[in-house]
Short mmCIF file of C-alpha atoms and ligand atoms in Angstrom, two decimals:
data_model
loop_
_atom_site.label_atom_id
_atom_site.label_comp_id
_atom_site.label_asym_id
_atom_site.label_seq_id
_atom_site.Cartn_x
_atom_site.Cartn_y
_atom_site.Cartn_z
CA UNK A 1 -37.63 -31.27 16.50
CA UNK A 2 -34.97 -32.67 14.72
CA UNK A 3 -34.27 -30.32 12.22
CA UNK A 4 -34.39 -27.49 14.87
CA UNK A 5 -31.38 -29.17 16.68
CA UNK A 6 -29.53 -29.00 13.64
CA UNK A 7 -30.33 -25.23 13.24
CA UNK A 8 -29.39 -24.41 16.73
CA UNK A 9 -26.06 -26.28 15.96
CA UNK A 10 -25.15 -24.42 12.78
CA UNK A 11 -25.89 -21.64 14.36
CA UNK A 12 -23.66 -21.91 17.07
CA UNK A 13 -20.85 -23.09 14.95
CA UNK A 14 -21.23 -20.22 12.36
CA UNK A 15 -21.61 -17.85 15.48
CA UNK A 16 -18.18 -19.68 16.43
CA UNK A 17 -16.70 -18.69 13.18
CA UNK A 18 -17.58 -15.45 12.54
CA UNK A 19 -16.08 -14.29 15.91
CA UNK A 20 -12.69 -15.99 14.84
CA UNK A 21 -12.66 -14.81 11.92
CA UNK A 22 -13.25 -10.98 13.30
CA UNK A 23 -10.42 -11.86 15.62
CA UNK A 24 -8.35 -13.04 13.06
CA UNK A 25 -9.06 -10.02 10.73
CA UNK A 26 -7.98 -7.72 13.63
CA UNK A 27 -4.84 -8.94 13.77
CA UNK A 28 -3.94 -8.43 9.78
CA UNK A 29 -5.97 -5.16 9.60
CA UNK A 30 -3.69 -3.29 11.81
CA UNK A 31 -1.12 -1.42 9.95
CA UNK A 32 1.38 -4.03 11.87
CA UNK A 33 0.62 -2.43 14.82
CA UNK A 34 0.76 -5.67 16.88
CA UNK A 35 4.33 -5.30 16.31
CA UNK A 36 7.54 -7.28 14.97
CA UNK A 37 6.30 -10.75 13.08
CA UNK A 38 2.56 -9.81 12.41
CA UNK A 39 1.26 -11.28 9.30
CA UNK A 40 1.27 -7.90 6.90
CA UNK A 41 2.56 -4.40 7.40
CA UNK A 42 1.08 -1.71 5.63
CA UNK A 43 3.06 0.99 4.29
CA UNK A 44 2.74 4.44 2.89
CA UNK A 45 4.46 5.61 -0.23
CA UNK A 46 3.44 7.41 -3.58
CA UNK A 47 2.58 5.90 -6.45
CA UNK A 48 3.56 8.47 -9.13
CA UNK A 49 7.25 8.98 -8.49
CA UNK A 50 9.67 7.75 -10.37
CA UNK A 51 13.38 6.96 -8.71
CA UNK A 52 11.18 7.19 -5.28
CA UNK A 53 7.62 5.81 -5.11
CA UNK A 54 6.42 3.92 -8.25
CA UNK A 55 3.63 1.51 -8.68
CA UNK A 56 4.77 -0.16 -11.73
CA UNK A 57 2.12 -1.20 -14.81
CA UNK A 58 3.04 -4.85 -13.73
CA UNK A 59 1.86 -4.18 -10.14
CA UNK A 60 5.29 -4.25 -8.73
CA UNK A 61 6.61 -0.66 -7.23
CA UNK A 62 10.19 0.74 -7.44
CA UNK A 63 12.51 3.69 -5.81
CA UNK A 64 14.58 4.67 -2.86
CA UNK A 65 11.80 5.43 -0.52
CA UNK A 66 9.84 1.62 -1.85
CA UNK A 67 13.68 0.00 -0.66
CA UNK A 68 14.24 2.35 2.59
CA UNK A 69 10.96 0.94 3.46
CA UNK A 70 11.69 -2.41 2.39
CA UNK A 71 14.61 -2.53 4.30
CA UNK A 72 13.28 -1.07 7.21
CA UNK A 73 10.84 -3.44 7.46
CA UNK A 74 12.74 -6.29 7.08
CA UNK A 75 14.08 -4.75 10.29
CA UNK A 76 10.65 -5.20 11.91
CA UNK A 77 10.68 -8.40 11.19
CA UNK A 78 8.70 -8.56 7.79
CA UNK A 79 9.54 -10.23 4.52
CA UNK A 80 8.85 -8.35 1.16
CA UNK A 81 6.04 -10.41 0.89
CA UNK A 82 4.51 -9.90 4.03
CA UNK A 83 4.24 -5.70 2.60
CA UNK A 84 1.55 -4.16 1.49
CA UNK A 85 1.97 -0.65 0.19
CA UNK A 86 -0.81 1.96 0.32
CA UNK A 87 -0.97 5.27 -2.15
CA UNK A 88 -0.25 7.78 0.59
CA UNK A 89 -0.62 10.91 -1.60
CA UNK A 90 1.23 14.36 -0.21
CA UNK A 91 -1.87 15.46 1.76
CA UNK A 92 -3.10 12.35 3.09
CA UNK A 93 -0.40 11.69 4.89
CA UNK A 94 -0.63 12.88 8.71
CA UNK A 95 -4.82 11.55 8.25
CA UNK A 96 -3.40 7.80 7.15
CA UNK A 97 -1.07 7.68 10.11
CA UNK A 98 -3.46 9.05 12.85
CA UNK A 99 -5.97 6.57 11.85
CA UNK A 100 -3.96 4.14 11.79
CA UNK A 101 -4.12 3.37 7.97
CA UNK A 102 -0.59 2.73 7.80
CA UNK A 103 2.14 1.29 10.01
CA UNK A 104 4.96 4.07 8.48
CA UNK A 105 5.49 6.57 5.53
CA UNK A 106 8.29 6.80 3.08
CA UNK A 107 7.31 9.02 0.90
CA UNK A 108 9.18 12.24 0.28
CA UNK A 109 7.72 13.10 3.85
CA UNK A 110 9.77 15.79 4.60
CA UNK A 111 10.03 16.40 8.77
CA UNK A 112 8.69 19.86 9.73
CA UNK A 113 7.25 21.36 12.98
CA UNK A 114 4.27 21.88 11.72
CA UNK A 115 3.83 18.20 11.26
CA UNK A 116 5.26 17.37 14.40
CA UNK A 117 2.29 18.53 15.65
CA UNK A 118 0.15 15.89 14.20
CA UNK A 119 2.41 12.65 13.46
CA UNK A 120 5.95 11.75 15.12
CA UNK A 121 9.41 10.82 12.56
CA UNK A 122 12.16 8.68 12.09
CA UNK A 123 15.22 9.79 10.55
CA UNK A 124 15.82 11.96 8.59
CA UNK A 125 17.04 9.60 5.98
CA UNK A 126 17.82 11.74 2.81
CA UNK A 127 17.96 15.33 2.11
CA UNK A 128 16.55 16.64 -1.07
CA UNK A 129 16.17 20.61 -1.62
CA UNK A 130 13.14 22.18 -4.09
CA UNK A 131 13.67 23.28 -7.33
CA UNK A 132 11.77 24.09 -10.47
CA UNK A 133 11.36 22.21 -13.64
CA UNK A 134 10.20 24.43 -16.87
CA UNK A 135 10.11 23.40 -20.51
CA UNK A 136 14.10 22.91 -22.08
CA UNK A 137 13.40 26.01 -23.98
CA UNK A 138 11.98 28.35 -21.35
CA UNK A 139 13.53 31.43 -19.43
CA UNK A 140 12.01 31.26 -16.41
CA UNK A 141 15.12 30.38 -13.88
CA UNK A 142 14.71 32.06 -10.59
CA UNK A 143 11.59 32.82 -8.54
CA UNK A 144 10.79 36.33 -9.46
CA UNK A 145 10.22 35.15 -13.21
CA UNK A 146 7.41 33.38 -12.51
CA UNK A 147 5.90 36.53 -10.86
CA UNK A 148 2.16 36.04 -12.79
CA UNK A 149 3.35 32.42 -14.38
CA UNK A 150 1.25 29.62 -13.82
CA UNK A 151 3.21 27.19 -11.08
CA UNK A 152 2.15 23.83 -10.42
CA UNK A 153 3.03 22.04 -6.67
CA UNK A 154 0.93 19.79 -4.92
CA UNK A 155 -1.60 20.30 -1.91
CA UNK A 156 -0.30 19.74 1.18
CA UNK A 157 3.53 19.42 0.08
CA UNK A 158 5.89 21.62 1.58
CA UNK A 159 6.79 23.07 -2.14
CA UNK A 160 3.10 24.68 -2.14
CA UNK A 161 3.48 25.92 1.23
CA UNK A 162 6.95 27.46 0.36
CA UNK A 163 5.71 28.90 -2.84
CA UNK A 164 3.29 31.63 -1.42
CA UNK A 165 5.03 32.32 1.95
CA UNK A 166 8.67 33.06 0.29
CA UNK A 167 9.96 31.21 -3.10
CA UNK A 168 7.05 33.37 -5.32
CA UNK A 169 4.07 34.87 -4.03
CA UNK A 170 3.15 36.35 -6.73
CA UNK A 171 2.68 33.33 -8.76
CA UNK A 172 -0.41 31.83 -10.07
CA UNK A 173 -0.14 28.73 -7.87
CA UNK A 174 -2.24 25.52 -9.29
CA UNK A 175 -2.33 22.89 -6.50
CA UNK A 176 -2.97 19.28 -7.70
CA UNK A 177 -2.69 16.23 -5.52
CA UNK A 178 -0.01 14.69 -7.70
CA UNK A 179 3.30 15.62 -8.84
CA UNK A 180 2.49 13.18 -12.27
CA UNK A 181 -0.55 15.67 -12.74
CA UNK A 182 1.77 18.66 -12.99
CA UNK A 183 4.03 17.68 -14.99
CA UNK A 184 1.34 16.77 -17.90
CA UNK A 185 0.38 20.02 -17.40
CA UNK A 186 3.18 21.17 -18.28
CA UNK A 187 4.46 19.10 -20.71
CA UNK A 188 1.00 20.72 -22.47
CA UNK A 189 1.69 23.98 -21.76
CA UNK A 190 -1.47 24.20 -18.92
CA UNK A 191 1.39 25.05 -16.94
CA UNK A 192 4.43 27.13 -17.03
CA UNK A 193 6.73 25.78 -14.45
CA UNK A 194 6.15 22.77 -11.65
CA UNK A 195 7.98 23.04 -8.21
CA UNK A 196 9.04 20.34 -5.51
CA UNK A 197 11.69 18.63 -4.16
CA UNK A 198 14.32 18.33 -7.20
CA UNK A 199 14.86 14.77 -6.13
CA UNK A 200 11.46 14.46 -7.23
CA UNK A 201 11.90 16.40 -10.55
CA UNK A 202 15.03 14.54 -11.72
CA UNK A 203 12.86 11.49 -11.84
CA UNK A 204 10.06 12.91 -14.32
CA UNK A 205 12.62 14.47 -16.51
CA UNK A 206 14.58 11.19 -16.78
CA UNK A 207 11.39 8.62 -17.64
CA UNK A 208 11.64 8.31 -21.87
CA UNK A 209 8.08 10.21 -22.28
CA UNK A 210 9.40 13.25 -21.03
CA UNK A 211 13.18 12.69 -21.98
CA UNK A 212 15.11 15.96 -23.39
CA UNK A 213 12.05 18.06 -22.95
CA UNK A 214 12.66 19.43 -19.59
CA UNK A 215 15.24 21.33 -17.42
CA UNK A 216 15.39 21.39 -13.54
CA UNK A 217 17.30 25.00 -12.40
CA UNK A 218 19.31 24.14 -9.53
CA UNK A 219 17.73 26.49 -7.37
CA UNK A 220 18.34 24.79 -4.29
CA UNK A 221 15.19 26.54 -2.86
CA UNK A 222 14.67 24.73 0.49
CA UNK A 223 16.07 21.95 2.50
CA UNK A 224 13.71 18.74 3.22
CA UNK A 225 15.11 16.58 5.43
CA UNK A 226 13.09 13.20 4.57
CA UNK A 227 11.66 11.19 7.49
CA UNK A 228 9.43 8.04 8.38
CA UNK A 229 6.42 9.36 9.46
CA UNK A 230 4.73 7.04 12.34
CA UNK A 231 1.72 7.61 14.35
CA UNK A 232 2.45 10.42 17.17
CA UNK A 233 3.94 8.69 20.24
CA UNK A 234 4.88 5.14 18.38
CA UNK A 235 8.29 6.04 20.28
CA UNK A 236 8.80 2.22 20.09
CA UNK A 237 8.85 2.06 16.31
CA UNK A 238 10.52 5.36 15.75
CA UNK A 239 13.39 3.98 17.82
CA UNK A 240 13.56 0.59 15.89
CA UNK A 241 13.09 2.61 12.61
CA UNK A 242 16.41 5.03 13.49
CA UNK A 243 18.48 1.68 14.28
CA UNK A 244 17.11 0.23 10.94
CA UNK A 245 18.14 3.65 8.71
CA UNK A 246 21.29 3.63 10.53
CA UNK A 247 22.14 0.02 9.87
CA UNK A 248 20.87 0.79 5.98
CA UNK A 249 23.72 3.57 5.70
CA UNK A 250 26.20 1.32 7.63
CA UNK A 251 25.87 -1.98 5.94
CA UNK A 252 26.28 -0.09 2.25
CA UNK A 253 22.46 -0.72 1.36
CA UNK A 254 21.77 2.98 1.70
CA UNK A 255 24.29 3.63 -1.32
CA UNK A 256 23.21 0.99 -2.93
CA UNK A 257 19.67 2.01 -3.06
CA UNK A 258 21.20 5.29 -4.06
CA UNK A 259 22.89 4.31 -6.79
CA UNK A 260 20.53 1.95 -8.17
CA UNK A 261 17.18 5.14 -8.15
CA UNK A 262 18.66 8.64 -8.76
CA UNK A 263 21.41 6.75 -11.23
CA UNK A 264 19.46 6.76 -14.09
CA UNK A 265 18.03 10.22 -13.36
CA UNK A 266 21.67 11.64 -12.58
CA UNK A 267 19.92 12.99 -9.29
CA UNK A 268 23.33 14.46 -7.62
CA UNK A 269 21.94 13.48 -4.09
CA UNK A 270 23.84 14.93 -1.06
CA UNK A 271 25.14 12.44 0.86
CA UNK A 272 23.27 10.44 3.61
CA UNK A 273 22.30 12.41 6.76
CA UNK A 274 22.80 11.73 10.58
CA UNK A 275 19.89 10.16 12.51
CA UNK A 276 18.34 12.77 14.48
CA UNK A 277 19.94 15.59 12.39
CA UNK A 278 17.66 17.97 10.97
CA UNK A 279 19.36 20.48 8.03
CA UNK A 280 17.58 23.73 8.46
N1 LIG B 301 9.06 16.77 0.54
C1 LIG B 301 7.98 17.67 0.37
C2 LIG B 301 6.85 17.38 1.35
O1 LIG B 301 6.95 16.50 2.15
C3 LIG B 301 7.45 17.69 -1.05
C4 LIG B 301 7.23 16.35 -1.65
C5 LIG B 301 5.88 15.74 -1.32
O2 LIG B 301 4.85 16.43 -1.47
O3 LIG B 301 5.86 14.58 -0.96
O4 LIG B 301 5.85 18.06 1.35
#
C-alpha cells in the first residue's frame, strides 16, 4: 500500500517535470522566435566561406556575414554567446527559414523575386557581382570560352541559375552544394572554371592552400544585392533588422567588418548599399 503511494507520487512529480521541461525546451528551440531577450537565437550562415561564413577548425566561425549577423543580433537583444549558428548551405536556405529552423540568414543570400516568393529580406546589406575563378595559367576569361568547359556553381545559388539562362549555356555545368567542393575540383583539374559571387571567390584564392594558384576575371557578371533572409511575413524582424544594418553602416562597424574580411583577400567591395535599395 505503501510503496504504491510512493509510485503514484513519483509519478506525478516526474509527470510534473517532463511537462516543464517540454515547456522550457519550447522556448530555446525556437529560432528566437519569441522575440528580443530569448535565451538562444539561431542563425543561418555557411560554413565553407572564407572572408564571409567560416566555421573555423577550433569551432569558432569568422567573416562579414558571421559579424553582420553578430551585430544584428546584438540588436535583438542577444549576446555572442547567446548565438548559435546553423550550416545553411545555398539551397537549404528558403526550407530552413519556412520551417522555422532559423531565426535569420546571412549568408551570401542574395534578394531576388523569385525568392520573394518563398521567404521575406532585410537589407540589402552588401553588393557583390559573379565572376569566374580558373587556374593562374588558364585562358578561359569571358563566358563564351567556356562554351563545352566544365563549370562548377552550386545548386540553388543564383550563379547556377545565371549560368544556363545567360552567362554560358553552353557550358558543362557541375552543380555541387558547396562552393569549397568546387574549388578542389578545380584546383585538381575535375573542373575547368568555378563561378559565383566574386566576393566569394576572392576568399578561396586568398586562404594559403590555394595562394598564387588562381585568378578571378573581373567579369562583373551579375549584381547580388545581399539580404537577411527571415521567414515570409516576420515584418517585425525585417524592420528591426533594416534599423540594425543601418546603425552597422552608421556607427563605422560596417567598414570595420569590411576591412577586417575582404582585407586580406584584397576583395575591392563596392561600397555599402541603401536599405531598401535593390541594384538591378
Ligand atoms: N549570392 C548568390 C546566391 O544567393 C550566390 C552565393 C550563394 O550561393 O550563396 O545564390
Amino acid at each position: 500500500m505503501k510503496l504504491r503511494k510512493v509510485t503514484a507520487a513519483s509519478a506525478a512529480v516526474l509527470a510534473l517535470s517532463v511537462a516543464a521541461t517540454a515547456c522550457g525546451s519550447d522556448k530555446k528551440d525556437d529560432g528566437g522566435s519569441s522575440g528580443s531577450g530569448g535565451s538562444k537565437i539561431k542563425i543561418g550562415i555557411k560554413y565553407d566561406q572564407p572572408g564571409l561564413g567560416l566555421k573555423e577548425p577550433d569551432g569558432s566561425y569568422s567573416g562579414f556575414d558571421v559579424d553582420v549577423a553578430t551585430y544584428v543580433a546584438g540588436k535583438l537583444g542577444y549576446k555572442p554567446s547567446q548565438i548559435q549558428f546553423v550550416e545553411t548551405k545555398s539551397a537549404d536556405r528558403e526550407n530552413a527559414l519556412s520551417r522555422g529552423d532559423v531565426k535569420f540568414i546571412a549568408a551570401t543570400y542574395s534578394i531576388t523575386d523569385e525568392r520573394k516568393q518563398k521567404v521575406d529580406f532585410a537589407g540589402p546589406y552588401l553588393l557583390a557581382h559573379q565572376d569566374l575563378l580558373v587556374k593562374k595559367d588558364s585562358d578561359i576569361s569571358k563566358g563564351t570560352d567556356l562554351n563545352g568547359k566544365k563549370l562548377c556553381s552550386v545548386t540553388g545559388s543564383t550563379s547556377a541559375q545565371n549560368v544556363q539562362k545567360t552567362i554560358a549555356p553552353k557550358a558543362n555545368l557541375k552543380e555541387y552544394s558547396g562552393y569549397s567542393e568546387c574549388i578542389a575540383a578545380l584546383q585538381s583539374g575535375a573542373v575547368d572554371a568555378v563561378t559565383t559571387d566574386d566576393s566569394i571567390l576572392a576568399g578561396f584564392a586568398a586562404q594559403d592552400k590555394y595562394k598564387g594558384q588562381f585568378k578571378l576575371a573581373g567579369l562583373k557578371l551579375s549584381n547580388e544585392n545581399y539580404g537577411v533572409g527571415v521567414k515570409k511575413g516576420d515584418t517585425a524582424t525585417i524592420n528591426k533588422i533594416n534599423d540594425a544594418l543601418k546603425s552597422m553602416v552608421s556607427d563605422g562597424s560596417w567598414q570595420k567588418a569590411v576591412e577586417k574580411n575582404f582585407g586580406p583577400a584584397h576583395y575591392k567591395n563596392e561600397p555599402a548599399p541603401t536599405i531598401g535599395k535593390i541594384v538591378q
